[in-house]
């Protein structure tokens, strides 16, 4: 802090300081004081007080406002809110004592619980008290709360409409705990009040809040004493919001899982007919005749999952009849894409959770949908077939493998089905069936055969299947993949490298110990003679650096020179295609160069200590700044990042950066350029200006060439307005970062 205070004093006291500088200095001071312990500022109170008080008397109201805010932080630093902290700690401690020792303190509870209720009604201590009541409610001792239970529930219910999000979240959790433990002692009127408040909390604006609200609804509908009454009120108040939520393209994760439980609990509460609820669910995705348009792609998947758990909650005969109806819908809904799409997804979701082999020729019905002209329906059919196979591997996995061999035109979709089967083995808890050893052998033989496919799409799916299978069977798969890095087929080498990429996820896995000793065999293919293999190796390196940098850090001294070499334009990869009246130049190395620069960008985030920025900037980054549009964009990002993290290395060559940047920002489009070309050029100029602003922030007493470039090109003429917009955008990001730190 000692090094900051003199600068703050100068910014506030110097007569040459502008109002904007004073405001920035005051905002900075306030945020720093708010995010550090008061004791840090005690030695500097006197030094800060005088200039801040002087700023309070400034004529410009914004300076005065910020100065008064800093005065508030100064007061807190002089006399910290110790009393408040003591109160909160005492409340937390009391909650723990009651939850752990309450059975031995029955006489004292008559004093302690009303006191906690009083703290619950106090605006300053209520959040801490809400959490204390949750601790008490979750106690296995079943503490007698009868003297305050009704009043506490009433207070917590009113908190659900408060603006304080943390209070609402805590209140939802505490109410849920209280209803689980004491539901038989809470009246129906309290249930109704809670449900009415919950109805306003269910939306995709806050999915975490929504998940807790739906969970609370489920708790009330499962209560043996109140379930019928709660179900009726939930149907009236909450179901309409739930049916809107299920259509949201944002719905996912815990909120989606809780919504599935909500629909099941609603039917089981006997307040809603299964048929009516299922029809309402399916109608949300199909689009209603009352004006609702078709749902989003995500909505179809969400509705299918909810419909599946609903069907599984019904008797077996009812579930079977629904499956038959869906099969019939797939066969007889030609031209009705929404209905066919939803039916396929529902079959897949049900089949993943329940064996459907009793439905004759189900697989044949689904595979006929592979012939649909709609890509969405073909994808849904592939998804459905794979998920149905999860419910009965012995029947449907064999069918998928045989079809891959026999249906060459359908291989891509069938491989996606196989990918679903493999993925579900490691992620699905619903009716999971592990592969047999013979299953793995059959799948491996098939996948390795298709590594050499001429179609890149097929090779990519094969690679993903191999990667996901390797996570399940690392001891068997990793050596097999490593062995094929020596294959004479370039397509095979590329495929196994991409497969390794899919094994490197951002959480610890048993496969990590198998990959670590041999990952160099895959990544060193970055020097392969085939560009497809090199591109795969670059992609794998980028993924490893992003998800598990520890796997590659020790290899970077050998890999970085090879990676940098992939950023260079190679004439042998540029060819001319004769199109009759004109010729077209194709750069087969473009994607590789772009990927290499993006990999460097990732390495700067996670492995900066292994990189010598000077050797990369000149010549490689300089070359990229003069390359194709697709290469320039990541290079601008890299330059901005280097300016922030390695300013001295950038300043050492700032003069050489001027020329490529100037060419980019002064590029003029041809008069006959189409809108897409104009927009791309504008994006590129804005990207370059952001990089230039990053350089300007660190330039200080930079060379006259950079200053001249800034004054004559960037800050004047047609670029000035765009540069100012970028600069303000950059300032907003910096201010936001400071706010986040506080």
XYZ file of C-alpha atoms in Angstrom:
742
model
C 0.000 0.000 0.000
C 2.918 2.300 0.715
C 3.779 2.443 -2.984
C 0.200 3.334 -3.999
C -0.606 6.138 -1.564
C 1.807 8.741 -3.045
C 0.333 8.165 -6.497
C -3.212 8.560 -5.171
C -2.221 11.783 -3.379
C -0.688 13.225 -6.552
C -3.709 12.292 -8.659
C -6.049 14.039 -6.210
C -3.918 17.042 -5.262
C -1.997 17.961 -8.400
C -3.503 21.062 -10.013
C -2.961 19.598 -13.479
C -5.110 16.528 -12.678
C -8.310 16.352 -14.706
C -11.684 15.462 -13.219
C -11.596 12.084 -14.966
C -8.247 11.261 -13.382
C -9.548 12.212 -9.942
C -12.638 10.060 -10.409
C -10.514 7.084 -11.495
C -8.196 7.595 -8.501
C -11.137 7.762 -6.091
C -12.841 4.678 -7.580
C -9.563 2.791 -7.392
C -9.030 3.849 -3.752
C -12.539 2.818 -2.759
C -12.270 -0.610 -4.404
C -8.861 -1.312 -2.898
C -10.090 -0.321 0.579
C -13.235 -2.443 0.216
C -11.271 -5.549 -0.767
C -8.560 -5.490 1.929
C -8.503 -5.710 5.758
C -8.787 -2.314 7.577
C -5.443 -2.827 9.316
C -3.660 -2.449 5.969
C -4.746 1.204 5.771
C -4.200 2.301 9.370
C -0.695 3.733 8.684
C -2.050 5.728 5.716
C -5.312 7.176 7.116
C -3.873 10.669 7.626
C -2.192 10.755 4.207
C -5.432 9.758 2.461
C -7.854 11.863 4.503
C -6.696 15.337 3.435
C -6.823 14.871 -0.365
C -10.105 12.937 -0.127
C -11.759 15.655 1.978
C -10.469 18.251 -0.470
C -12.101 16.260 -3.278
C -15.423 16.372 -1.393
C -15.404 20.146 -1.925
C -14.816 19.875 -5.703
C -17.344 21.689 -7.884
C -17.868 18.699 -10.222
C -20.580 16.542 -8.627
C -19.139 13.220 -9.840
C -15.837 13.888 -8.061
C -17.734 14.854 -4.899
C -19.865 11.691 -5.052
C -16.862 9.385 -5.396
C -15.014 11.251 -2.638
C -17.931 10.739 -0.261
C -17.945 7.024 -1.068
C -14.240 6.863 -0.191
C -14.990 8.722 3.079
C -17.365 5.888 3.931
C -14.562 3.351 3.424
C -12.193 5.489 5.529
C -14.668 5.456 8.414
C -14.932 1.669 8.167
C -11.146 1.400 8.233
C -10.881 3.656 11.308
C -13.488 1.667 13.236
C -14.203 -1.753 11.627
C -17.596 -3.407 12.067
C -16.385 -5.790 14.747
C -19.693 -5.882 16.570
C -21.490 -7.166 13.454
C -18.939 -9.923 12.930
C -19.259 -10.991 16.573
C -23.044 -11.175 16.228
C -22.848 -13.298 13.097
C -20.336 -15.687 14.642
C -22.495 -15.987 17.770
C -25.576 -16.842 15.674
C -23.660 -19.448 13.673
C -22.264 -20.946 16.866
C -25.718 -21.084 18.459
C -27.092 -22.892 15.411
C -24.368 -25.512 15.684
C -24.866 -25.932 19.449
C -28.604 -26.474 19.031
C -28.154 -28.887 16.107
C -25.549 -30.999 17.928
C -26.589 -30.703 21.593
C -30.230 -29.653 21.427
C -31.505 -32.870 22.996
C -29.543 -31.978 26.142
C -30.661 -28.340 26.186
C -34.447 -28.673 26.170
C -34.891 -26.130 28.969
C -32.628 -23.579 27.268
C -34.354 -23.936 23.875
C -37.295 -21.871 25.150
C -34.898 -18.929 25.457
C -32.562 -19.525 22.515
C -35.105 -20.202 19.756
C -37.168 -17.007 20.269
C -33.900 -15.083 20.296
C -32.922 -16.635 16.960
C -36.376 -15.750 15.629
C -35.769 -12.161 16.685
C -32.406 -12.194 14.841
C -34.246 -13.617 11.799
C -36.437 -10.515 11.765
C -33.437 -8.192 11.927
C -32.337 -7.015 8.492
C -28.650 -7.010 9.441
C -28.496 -10.518 10.929
C -31.216 -12.329 8.994
C -29.014 -13.981 6.352
C -26.745 -15.556 8.968
C -29.800 -16.652 10.973
C -31.412 -18.254 7.913
C -28.305 -20.411 7.536
C -28.347 -21.218 11.261
C -31.937 -22.469 10.993
C -30.890 -24.685 8.062
C -28.208 -26.231 10.279
C -30.781 -26.868 13.006
C -33.350 -28.310 10.581
C -30.800 -30.775 9.169
C -29.887 -32.074 12.640
C -30.589 -35.794 13.125
C -31.790 -34.939 16.659
C -35.103 -33.551 15.334
C -35.018 -30.547 17.644
C -38.429 -29.403 18.900
C -39.071 -26.115 17.097
C -42.803 -25.932 17.814
C -42.521 -22.657 19.717
C -41.228 -20.739 16.683
C -41.734 -23.028 13.649
C -44.805 -21.343 12.153
C -43.385 -17.833 12.590
C -40.000 -18.850 11.192
C -41.625 -20.375 8.096
C -43.665 -17.194 7.623
C -40.540 -15.004 7.801
C -38.626 -17.260 5.412
C -41.532 -17.184 2.966
C -41.503 -13.383 2.877
C -37.760 -13.471 2.189
C -38.462 -15.200 -1.148
C -39.671 -11.900 -2.588
C -36.718 -9.822 -1.363
C -34.245 -8.315 -3.811
C -31.253 -9.851 -2.011
C -30.386 -12.938 -4.095
C -28.202 -14.542 -1.410
C -31.086 -14.233 1.064
C -33.543 -15.831 -1.368
C -31.184 -18.727 -2.108
C -30.511 -19.357 1.577
C -34.238 -19.141 2.392
C -35.085 -21.722 -0.274
C -32.548 -24.149 1.162
C -33.711 -23.592 4.741
C -37.396 -23.954 3.864
C -36.615 -27.217 2.090
C -34.761 -28.523 5.147
C -37.602 -27.457 7.473
C -40.285 -29.063 5.300
C -38.345 -32.336 5.091
C -37.893 -32.466 8.871
C -41.092 -30.825 10.128
C -43.578 -31.000 7.230
C -46.178 -32.775 9.366
C -46.177 -29.824 11.787
C -46.614 -27.097 9.145
C -50.122 -26.108 8.099
C -51.622 -26.156 4.599
C -51.900 -22.375 4.527
C -48.111 -22.106 4.903
C -47.660 -24.534 2.013
C -49.901 -22.418 -0.193
C -48.038 -19.205 0.711
C -44.698 -20.795 -0.115
C -45.924 -22.130 -3.470
C -47.320 -18.742 -4.460
C -43.908 -17.159 -3.827
C -42.103 -19.964 -5.655
C -44.095 -19.401 -8.833
C -42.316 -16.081 -9.391
C -38.842 -17.607 -8.987
C -39.056 -20.173 -11.783
C -37.505 -18.848 -14.983
C -34.355 -19.223 -17.063
C -33.067 -15.874 -15.765
C -31.558 -17.659 -12.750
C -31.314 -21.417 -13.221
C -29.701 -22.025 -9.832
C -32.593 -20.283 -8.087
C -35.039 -22.171 -10.297
C -33.522 -25.546 -9.382
C -33.878 -24.808 -5.653
C -37.462 -23.588 -6.124
C -38.432 -26.725 -8.059
C -36.740 -28.914 -5.467
C -38.830 -27.245 -2.778
C -41.972 -27.903 -4.835
C -41.013 -31.577 -5.065
C -40.491 -31.754 -1.307
C -43.984 -30.380 -0.681
C -45.620 -32.727 -3.195
C -43.895 -35.744 -1.624
C -45.087 -34.872 1.877
C -47.529 -37.622 2.933
C -49.817 -35.279 4.832
C -50.056 -32.440 2.330
C -49.101 -33.979 -1.032
C -52.578 -33.871 -2.589
C -53.262 -30.288 -1.531
C -49.730 -29.172 -2.460
C -50.065 -30.856 -5.840
C -53.262 -28.957 -6.623
C -51.708 -25.579 -5.764
C -48.495 -26.422 -7.645
C -50.520 -27.427 -10.696
C -52.329 -24.109 -10.616
C -49.448 -21.801 -9.723
C -46.155 -23.430 -10.788
C -46.939 -25.773 -13.691
C -47.509 -22.929 -16.195
C -44.039 -21.530 -15.389
C -42.502 -25.012 -15.631
C -43.971 -25.530 -19.100
C -42.490 -22.209 -20.195
C -39.136 -23.109 -18.637
C -38.895 -26.452 -20.444
C -38.868 -24.574 -23.770
C -35.914 -22.406 -22.791
C -32.758 -22.850 -24.877
C -30.784 -22.110 -21.679
C -32.177 -24.995 -19.627
C -29.503 -27.514 -18.619
C -27.679 -29.173 -15.739
C -29.187 -29.261 -12.275
C -32.210 -27.173 -13.263
C -33.129 -29.673 -15.997
C -32.670 -32.651 -13.655
C -34.813 -31.018 -10.977
C -37.493 -30.175 -13.545
C -37.688 -33.858 -14.482
C -38.259 -34.732 -10.824
C -40.870 -31.985 -10.611
C -43.025 -33.466 -13.382
C -42.763 -36.933 -11.840
C -43.715 -35.661 -8.380
C -46.646 -33.737 -9.832
C -48.151 -36.878 -11.360
C -47.446 -38.967 -8.269
C -49.216 -36.415 -6.080
C -52.404 -37.547 -7.911
C -53.360 -33.954 -8.653
C -52.625 -34.114 -12.371
C -53.567 -36.735 -14.956
C -50.601 -38.482 -16.584
C -52.116 -38.129 -20.039
C -52.908 -34.436 -19.618
C -49.424 -33.612 -18.320
C -47.657 -35.650 -21.020
C -49.740 -33.992 -23.729
C -48.973 -30.543 -22.272
C -45.268 -31.384 -22.243
C -45.167 -32.658 -25.812
C -47.202 -29.687 -27.028
C -44.595 -27.235 -25.726
C -42.054 -28.638 -28.191
C -44.380 -29.094 -31.143
C -45.707 -25.550 -30.918
C -49.329 -24.969 -30.027
C -52.086 -23.924 -32.339
C -52.787 -20.937 -30.092
C -49.878 -19.028 -31.542
C -46.812 -20.542 -29.895
C -44.072 -21.094 -32.448
C -41.837 -24.182 -32.660
C -39.418 -24.663 -29.794
C -35.626 -24.436 -29.925
C -33.416 -27.452 -30.574
C -32.467 -27.608 -26.899
C -36.145 -27.517 -25.950
C -36.804 -30.738 -27.902
C -34.099 -32.496 -25.878
C -35.371 -31.054 -22.575
C -38.974 -32.051 -23.309
C -37.876 -35.542 -24.363
C -35.985 -36.082 -21.111
C -38.906 -34.853 -19.004
C -41.363 -36.988 -20.983
C -39.128 -40.037 -20.524
C -38.984 -39.826 -16.719
C -42.726 -39.185 -16.706
C -43.350 -42.368 -18.707
C -41.094 -44.394 -16.461
C -43.081 -43.233 -13.430
C -46.241 -44.693 -15.006
C -47.220 -48.394 -14.834
C -45.420 -50.674 -17.306
C -48.501 -51.143 -19.476
C -48.994 -47.392 -19.760
C -45.329 -46.828 -20.577
C -45.445 -49.532 -23.253
C -48.489 -47.954 -24.873
C -46.723 -44.573 -24.980
C -43.680 -46.169 -26.649
C -45.971 -47.777 -29.248
C -47.595 -44.409 -29.861
C -44.175 -42.794 -30.373
C -43.077 -45.531 -32.791
C -46.274 -45.041 -34.766
C -45.644 -41.300 -34.751
C -42.151 -41.793 -36.217
C -43.529 -43.974 -39.004
C -46.546 -41.853 -39.884
C -45.414 -38.266 -39.392
C -43.837 -37.640 -42.761
C -43.787 -33.921 -43.416
C -44.359 -33.175 -39.720
C -40.751 -32.635 -38.728
C -41.404 -31.367 -35.194
C -43.556 -34.386 -34.296
C -41.122 -36.890 -35.816
C -38.121 -35.210 -34.220
C -39.692 -35.177 -30.761
C -40.877 -38.785 -31.054
C -37.371 -39.987 -31.937
C -35.799 -38.098 -29.040
C -38.411 -39.422 -26.606
C -37.785 -42.994 -27.764
C -34.070 -42.498 -27.213
C -34.534 -41.077 -23.720
C -36.960 -43.820 -22.692
C -34.816 -46.538 -24.275
C -31.732 -45.333 -22.416
C -33.553 -45.922 -19.140
C -35.649 -48.990 -20.031
C -35.166 -52.056 -22.243
C -37.446 -51.700 -25.292
C -36.609 -54.974 -27.046
C -40.240 -56.157 -26.720
C -41.253 -53.609 -29.368
C -40.760 -55.504 -32.621
C -38.436 -53.990 -35.238
C -37.959 -50.757 -33.281
C -34.418 -50.480 -34.656
C -35.710 -50.831 -38.211
C -38.210 -48.012 -37.728
C -35.507 -45.712 -36.403
C -32.908 -46.512 -39.040
C -35.423 -45.721 -41.772
C -35.437 -42.174 -40.406
C -31.762 -41.998 -41.439
C -33.110 -41.474 -44.955
C -35.020 -38.319 -44.010
C -34.179 -35.159 -46.001
C -34.031 -33.278 -42.679
C -30.591 -33.205 -41.053
C -32.183 -32.639 -37.641
C -34.311 -35.775 -37.952
C -31.348 -37.850 -39.127
C -29.337 -36.620 -36.141
C -32.230 -37.375 -33.763
C -32.575 -40.885 -35.229
C -28.863 -41.503 -34.723
C -29.148 -40.245 -31.139
C -32.223 -42.410 -30.500
C -30.636 -45.600 -31.845
C -27.539 -45.137 -29.691
C -29.532 -44.482 -26.541
C -31.904 -47.385 -27.118
C -28.827 -49.610 -27.404
C -27.782 -48.530 -23.902
C -30.974 -50.141 -22.569
C -30.129 -53.504 -24.202
C -26.522 -53.794 -25.371
C -26.730 -57.483 -26.242
C -29.373 -56.826 -28.914
C -28.893 -53.323 -30.232
C -25.104 -52.914 -30.036
C -24.695 -55.948 -32.282
C -27.199 -54.423 -34.693
C -25.317 -51.092 -34.819
C -21.944 -52.764 -35.440
C -23.308 -54.931 -38.242
C -25.011 -51.951 -39.893
C -21.775 -49.926 -39.820
C -20.097 -52.676 -41.813
C -22.988 -53.188 -44.228
C -24.454 -49.704 -44.762
C -21.618 -47.606 -46.164
C -23.893 -44.638 -46.927
C -25.136 -44.544 -43.337
C -21.779 -45.033 -41.622
C -21.494 -41.460 -40.354
C -24.876 -41.563 -38.573
C -24.331 -45.104 -37.286
C -20.955 -44.132 -35.857
C -22.681 -41.290 -34.029
C -25.051 -43.899 -32.581
C -22.055 -45.918 -31.442
C -20.561 -42.776 -29.918
C -23.729 -42.324 -27.835
C -23.439 -45.906 -26.575
C -19.815 -45.432 -25.549
C -20.394 -42.024 -23.974
C -23.296 -43.286 -21.866
C -21.174 -46.058 -20.375
C -19.077 -43.500 -18.527
C -21.648 -40.786 -17.808
C -25.073 -42.360 -17.365
C -26.417 -43.576 -14.042
C -29.841 -44.582 -15.365
C -29.790 -48.297 -16.020
C -26.119 -48.360 -16.894
C -24.800 -51.650 -18.332
C -21.055 -52.058 -18.675
C -19.427 -53.343 -21.844
C -18.342 -56.956 -21.966
C -14.768 -57.701 -22.984
C -15.966 -59.112 -26.297
C -17.963 -55.923 -26.944
C -14.839 -53.812 -26.565
C -12.875 -56.053 -28.918
C -15.563 -55.860 -31.608
C -15.844 -52.084 -31.299
C -12.076 -51.614 -31.429
C -11.682 -53.757 -34.530
C -14.377 -51.775 -36.303
C -13.067 -48.364 -35.242
C -9.476 -49.069 -36.212
C -10.688 -50.258 -39.608
C -12.457 -46.930 -40.189
C -9.483 -44.837 -39.079
C -8.410 -44.833 -42.716
C -11.704 -43.548 -44.105
C -11.398 -40.954 -46.847
C -14.160 -38.876 -45.211
C -12.859 -36.502 -42.537
C -16.249 -36.454 -40.786
C -16.144 -40.230 -40.277
C -12.554 -40.113 -39.032
C -13.470 -37.433 -36.500
C -16.347 -39.486 -35.081
C -14.094 -42.565 -34.972
C -11.505 -40.528 -33.055
C -14.108 -39.352 -30.540
C -15.326 -42.935 -30.051
C -11.764 -44.152 -29.483
C -11.092 -41.338 -27.029
C -14.228 -41.999 -24.979
C -13.545 -45.734 -25.052
C -9.992 -45.101 -23.871
C -11.362 -43.313 -20.798
C -13.281 -46.515 -19.981
C -10.427 -48.928 -20.805
C -7.167 -46.936 -20.540
C -4.898 -49.919 -20.001
C -6.065 -51.534 -23.212
C -6.650 -48.506 -25.430
C -3.705 -46.183 -24.780
C -1.036 -48.731 -25.891
C -3.156 -49.598 -28.941
C -3.418 -45.920 -29.891
C 0.299 -45.362 -29.332
C 1.156 -48.325 -31.555
C -0.788 -46.730 -34.405
C 1.191 -43.486 -34.265
C 3.696 -45.471 -36.363
C 1.111 -46.522 -38.946
C 1.968 -46.041 -42.597
C -1.463 -44.441 -43.086
C -1.482 -40.698 -42.449
C -5.226 -40.803 -41.796
C -4.711 -43.412 -39.072
C -1.950 -41.378 -37.432
C -4.140 -38.273 -37.460
C -7.127 -40.156 -36.061
C -5.280 -41.628 -33.073
C -3.839 -38.210 -32.188
C -7.323 -36.690 -32.222
C -8.502 -39.644 -30.110
C -5.936 -38.759 -27.446
C -7.272 -35.198 -27.501
C -10.691 -36.505 -26.451
C -9.183 -38.287 -23.442
C -7.764 -35.070 -21.957
C -10.645 -33.583 -19.988
C -10.519 -30.829 -17.383
C -10.970 -33.100 -14.358
C -8.728 -35.863 -12.964
C -9.213 -39.261 -14.618
C -7.533 -42.665 -14.147
C -6.378 -42.440 -17.770
C -4.059 -39.526 -16.903
C -1.438 -41.871 -15.450
C -1.501 -43.894 -18.679
C -1.214 -40.859 -20.968
C 1.529 -38.966 -19.122
C 4.407 -41.366 -19.956
C 3.601 -41.611 -23.667
C 1.910 -38.361 -24.686
C 5.112 -37.268 -26.444
C 4.592 -40.089 -28.977
C 1.393 -38.358 -30.071
C 2.397 -34.706 -29.794
C 5.730 -35.104 -31.563
C 3.736 -35.950 -34.672
C 3.628 -32.164 -35.038
C 6.672 -32.738 -37.261
C 4.903 -35.367 -39.393
C 5.204 -35.042 -43.156
C 1.405 -34.963 -43.574
C -0.402 -31.686 -42.802
C -3.520 -33.493 -41.490
C -1.393 -35.246 -38.868
C 0.390 -32.011 -37.935
C -2.926 -30.223 -37.573
C -4.230 -33.013 -35.319
C -1.106 -32.813 -33.145
C -1.442 -29.028 -32.812
C -5.084 -29.444 -31.787
C -4.166 -32.097 -29.207
C -1.414 -29.884 -27.771
C -3.849 -26.991 -27.473
C -6.401 -29.157 -25.646
C -3.762 -30.532 -23.282
C -2.447 -27.043 -22.516
C -5.971 -25.862 -21.777
C -7.271 -28.814 -19.736
C -4.168 -30.378 -18.150
C -1.052 -28.293 -18.731
C 0.926 -30.562 -16.412
C 0.863 -33.257 -19.106
C 2.834 -31.147 -21.590
C 4.905 -28.590 -19.665
C 8.036 -30.728 -19.604
C 7.759 -31.339 -23.366
C 7.468 -27.690 -24.403
C 11.194 -27.018 -24.918
C 11.099 -29.624 -27.702
C 7.583 -28.864 -28.948
C 7.622 -25.050 -29.149
C 10.087 -24.757 -32.075
C 8.011 -27.310 -33.986
C 4.791 -25.464 -33.117
C 6.224 -22.096 -34.193
C 7.221 -23.639 -37.506
C 3.539 -24.410 -38.186
C 2.739 -20.671 -38.067
C 4.860 -19.968 -41.136
C 3.365 -19.720 -44.632
C 4.564 -22.718 -46.653
C 4.525 -22.244 -50.420
C 4.283 -25.971 -51.057
C 0.828 -25.930 -49.431
C -0.485 -23.218 -51.770
C -2.015 -24.396 -55.024
C -3.920 -22.840 -57.916
C -7.225 -24.334 -59.036
C -8.243 -23.703 -62.641
C -11.972 -22.862 -62.748
C -12.192 -22.147 -66.474
C -12.574 -18.403 -66.962
C -10.576 -17.628 -63.814
C -8.154 -19.227 -61.396
C -8.553 -19.639 -57.647
C -5.713 -19.886 -55.114
C -6.182 -22.439 -52.324
C -4.012 -22.296 -49.188
C -4.066 -25.774 -47.638
C -1.902 -24.577 -44.739
C -4.271 -21.834 -43.559
C -6.166 -23.902 -40.997
C -2.900 -25.292 -39.634
C -1.412 -21.805 -39.170
C -4.566 -20.545 -37.528
C -4.628 -23.553 -35.181
C -0.952 -23.098 -34.316
C -1.465 -19.463 -33.295
C -4.542 -20.398 -31.264
C -2.430 -23.032 -29.525
C 0.176 -20.385 -28.646
C -2.617 -18.225 -27.256
C -3.650 -21.090 -24.941
C -0.050 -21.717 -23.898
C 0.320 -18.051 -22.920
C -2.523 -18.556 -20.452
C -1.335 -21.775 -18.836
C 2.372 -22.260 -19.615
C 3.779 -18.730 -19.827
C 6.823 -19.672 -17.740
C 7.929 -22.053 -20.516
C 7.775 -19.470 -23.315
C 10.411 -16.981 -24.467
C 8.192 -14.213 -25.899
C 11.029 -12.484 -27.777
C 11.841 -15.527 -29.903
C 8.168 -15.916 -30.779
C 7.330 -12.288 -31.572
C 10.076 -11.957 -34.154
C 9.647 -13.527 -36.668
C 6.539 -15.664 -36.029
C 4.009 -13.194 -34.616
C 5.181 -10.538 -37.064
C 4.495 -12.955 -39.906
C 1.048 -13.744 -38.548
C 0.120 -10.067 -38.303
C 0.571 -9.839 -42.094
C -1.194 -13.116 -42.882
C -4.769 -13.975 -43.877
C -7.775 -12.577 -41.982
C -8.291 -15.890 -40.122
C -4.700 -15.778 -38.856
C -4.574 -12.068 -38.038
C -7.466 -12.304 -35.584
C -5.781 -14.719 -33.117
C -2.505 -12.830 -33.607
C -4.135 -9.599 -32.429
C -5.347 -11.415 -29.311
C -1.868 -12.814 -28.705
C -0.300 -9.378 -29.081
C -2.736 -7.904 -26.541
C -1.976 -10.729 -24.137
C 1.797 -10.331 -24.547
C 1.511 -6.571 -23.997
C -0.149 -7.289 -20.662
C 2.010 -10.195 -19.503
C 5.399 -9.497 -21.133
C 5.478 -5.728 -21.794
C 9.269 -5.400 -21.968
C 9.540 -8.021 -24.722
C 6.833 -6.257 -26.741
C 8.270 -2.775 -26.274
C 11.640 -4.010 -27.494
C 10.157 -4.622 -30.959
C 7.267 -2.146 -30.987
C 8.694 -0.333 -34.042
C 8.537 -3.490 -36.150
C 4.891 -4.026 -35.151
C 3.787 -0.699 -36.619
C 3.969 -1.665 -40.284
C 1.700 -4.788 -40.266
C -0.782 -3.121 -37.924
C -0.916 0.014 -40.071
C -1.548 -2.043 -43.204
C -4.438 -3.780 -41.449
C -6.202 -0.701 -40.068
C -5.866 1.234 -43.326
C -7.156 -1.577 -45.547
C -9.797 -0.343 -47.982
C -12.381 -2.607 -49.542
C -13.105 -2.742 -53.274
C -16.211 -0.829 -54.394
C -17.935 -4.069 -55.403
C -17.245 -5.856 -52.072
C -20.261 -7.718 -50.650
C -21.606 -7.001 -47.166
C -19.977 -10.092 -45.666
C -16.541 -8.940 -46.842
C -17.127 -5.438 -45.504
C -18.217 -6.789 -42.106
C -15.203 -9.098 -41.892
C -12.881 -6.214 -42.677
C -14.526 -4.071 -39.986
C -14.104 -6.891 -37.458
C -10.442 -7.189 -38.397
C -9.847 -3.444 -38.012
C -11.517 -3.417 -34.590
C -9.418 -6.419 -33.583
C -6.230 -4.630 -34.668
C -7.266 -1.447 -32.842
C -7.709 -3.424 -29.625
C -4.158 -4.718 -30.009
C -2.933 -1.184 -30.730
C -4.667 0.101 -27.593
C -2.902 -2.620 -25.588
C 0.407 -1.368 -26.977
C -0.537 2.235 -26.235
C -1.207 1.373 -22.583
C 2.363 0.172 -22.090
C 4.130 2.467 -24.554
C 5.117 5.276 -22.148
C 8.124 6.933 -23.783
C 7.962 4.699 -26.810
C 9.831 5.367 -29.989
C 8.872 8.289 -32.195
C 7.691 5.874 -34.901
C 4.988 4.350 -32.698
C 3.967 7.777 -31.402
C 3.756 9.103 -34.932
C 1.643 6.129 -35.938
C -0.717 6.756 -33.007
C -1.007 10.500 -33.652
C -1.108 10.535 -37.452
C -3.010 7.349 -38.247
C -4.918 5.998 -35.259
C -6.026 9.111 -33.360
C -6.846 11.192 -36.402
C -8.814 10.827 -39.600
C -11.439 8.129 -40.166
C -9.939 5.777 -37.550
C -10.252 8.183 -34.622
C -13.892 7.452 -33.827
C -13.434 3.690 -34.015
C -10.291 3.841 -31.891
C -12.066 5.875 -29.201
C -14.877 3.321 -29.109
C -12.352 0.519 -28.664
C -10.512 2.504 -25.975
C -13.704 3.100 -23.985
C -14.581 -0.557 -24.354
C -11.140 -1.469 -22.990
C -11.544 0.954 -20.071
C -14.885 -0.634 -19.225
C -13.286 -4.096 -19.141
C -10.498 -2.892 -16.848
C -12.991 -1.209 -14.510
C -15.078 -4.374 -14.497
C -12.038 -6.447 -13.569
C -11.309 -4.124 -10.644
C -14.932 -4.375 -9.506
C -14.732 -8.175 -9.685
C -11.580 -8.123 -7.571
C -13.442 -6.171 -4.911
